[in-house]
XYZ file of C-alpha atoms in Angstrom:
144
model
C -52.613 1.607 -1.928
C -55.190 0.855 0.747
C -56.565 1.857 3.884
C -53.915 -0.560 5.448
C -51.095 1.705 3.531
C -48.730 0.726 1.425
C -49.130 -2.948 -0.177
C -46.284 -4.828 -1.416
C -46.742 -9.251 -2.224
C -43.729 -10.840 -3.188
C -43.524 -11.543 -7.132
C -43.899 -15.067 -6.687
C -47.851 -15.234 -4.962
C -48.521 -12.394 -8.269
C -46.694 -14.466 -11.221
C -45.958 -17.661 -12.724
C -43.738 -18.530 -15.113
C -44.649 -21.318 -18.034
C -42.252 -24.058 -17.459
C -41.558 -23.217 -21.337
C -40.270 -19.782 -21.502
C -36.929 -19.600 -22.667
C -35.044 -18.260 -19.651
C -36.742 -21.068 -18.075
C -35.441 -23.384 -20.848
C -31.909 -21.984 -21.133
C -32.130 -21.603 -16.691
C -32.785 -25.327 -16.920
C -29.249 -25.964 -18.293
C -26.769 -24.432 -16.204
C -29.004 -25.323 -13.052
C -30.172 -21.713 -12.410
C -33.931 -21.533 -10.569
C -36.695 -19.649 -12.268
C -39.979 -18.412 -9.685
C -40.583 -14.947 -11.755
C -38.186 -13.914 -13.860
C -35.696 -11.219 -14.437
C -35.105 -9.177 -10.839
C -35.974 -5.928 -12.422
C -35.989 -3.996 -9.151
C -32.054 -5.352 -8.520
C -31.568 -3.513 -11.926
C -32.356 -0.110 -11.329
C -30.925 -0.331 -7.917
C -28.020 -1.161 -9.214
C -27.863 0.867 -12.630
C -29.315 3.878 -9.324
C -26.555 3.281 -7.258
C -23.978 3.333 -10.104
C -25.077 6.175 -11.610
C -25.361 7.662 -8.086
C -21.490 7.177 -7.588
C -20.655 8.480 -10.919
C -22.274 11.542 -11.126
C -22.219 11.998 -7.160
C -18.732 10.744 -5.538
C -20.705 8.493 -3.399
C -18.668 5.887 -1.993
C -21.413 2.674 -2.542
C -20.704 -1.085 -3.316
C -22.422 -2.906 -6.047
C -21.481 -5.977 -4.552
C -23.157 -5.437 -0.984
C -25.865 -3.339 -3.139
C -26.445 -6.881 -4.517
C -26.411 -8.913 -1.412
C -28.879 -7.027 -0.228
C -30.872 -7.786 -2.670
C -30.081 -10.983 -2.629
C -31.186 -10.828 0.807
C -34.550 -9.134 1.012
C -35.805 -10.937 -2.609
C -34.940 -14.695 -0.725
C -36.564 -14.145 2.202
C -39.705 -12.117 0.621
C -40.214 -15.096 -1.644
C -39.649 -12.247 -4.551
C -36.980 -13.372 -6.546
C -34.777 -16.912 -6.676
C -30.805 -16.023 -6.031
C -29.661 -16.967 -10.165
C -33.347 -13.557 -11.260
C -31.737 -11.252 -8.823
C -27.628 -12.219 -9.671
C -28.776 -12.068 -13.830
C -31.160 -8.414 -12.890
C -27.244 -7.576 -11.365
C -25.722 -8.979 -14.191
C -27.859 -7.072 -16.647
C -27.293 -3.414 -15.182
C -23.489 -3.801 -14.126
C -23.248 -5.403 -18.041
C -24.442 -1.351 -18.165
C -21.294 -0.524 -16.577
C -18.000 0.891 -18.398
C -15.736 -0.561 -16.083
C -17.441 -1.910 -13.443
C -15.372 -4.373 -11.038
C -15.259 -7.956 -13.075
C -15.228 -9.417 -8.783
C -18.780 -8.141 -9.183
C -19.771 -11.364 -12.694
C -22.170 -13.385 -11.886
C -20.961 -16.937 -12.461
C -24.521 -18.618 -14.372
C -23.299 -21.666 -13.797
C -23.574 -25.033 -11.008
C -20.591 -23.450 -8.764
C -22.615 -20.579 -9.434
C -22.560 -20.134 -5.711
C -18.783 -20.011 -5.255
C -18.880 -16.926 -5.859
C -20.957 -13.486 -4.489
C -18.538 -10.481 -4.228
C -18.105 -9.049 -1.835
C -18.325 -12.103 0.579
C -15.247 -14.636 -0.366
C -15.420 -18.689 -0.382
C -15.359 -18.925 3.535
C -17.532 -16.924 4.681
C -19.882 -18.419 1.819
C -18.655 -22.037 3.468
C -18.984 -20.933 6.785
C -22.491 -18.783 7.704
C -24.050 -20.424 4.130
C -23.674 -23.322 2.680
C -25.594 -26.303 4.421
C -22.533 -27.558 6.479
C -20.165 -26.426 5.131
C -21.114 -27.511 1.262
C -23.324 -26.059 -2.255
C -25.387 -26.519 -3.909
C -23.579 -28.444 -6.830
C -20.848 -30.385 -3.883
C -24.589 -31.507 -2.571
C -25.186 -33.276 -5.515
C -22.065 -33.995 -6.839
C -22.316 -36.564 -3.261
C -25.388 -37.840 -4.381
C -24.629 -38.659 -7.643
C -20.803 -40.206 -6.545
C -19.743 -38.069 -8.769
C -15.898 -36.079 -8.119
């Protein structure tokens, strides 16, 4: 904190991740983009939300909370989609009986399933020209 109040800077403006790290190398194989590392803030938000839901009976939608973390992290340049989803998956793995529709598919088709959003919603409101990134890449390579 300083004279301006509470200051915050996105991790991408503070940290660099070396290209030879295990996370970077593994992510490269699956098409995951890496900026600063797995999103610990997403992990903490989801773990605490799951605990509040379970202990206090609060109706919290972990998928919507994760979607909010994606929106905040990407727009602020804090973490990449892949990093947020990795953090979320680590939290979900610790939640007994979590909805398997929330599981992260760490592959080239990662953008097709971001529950609770449907594929149609993602194509209409997120995907450029209604196509996901892997579809654009295949079109450039002329691979089907």
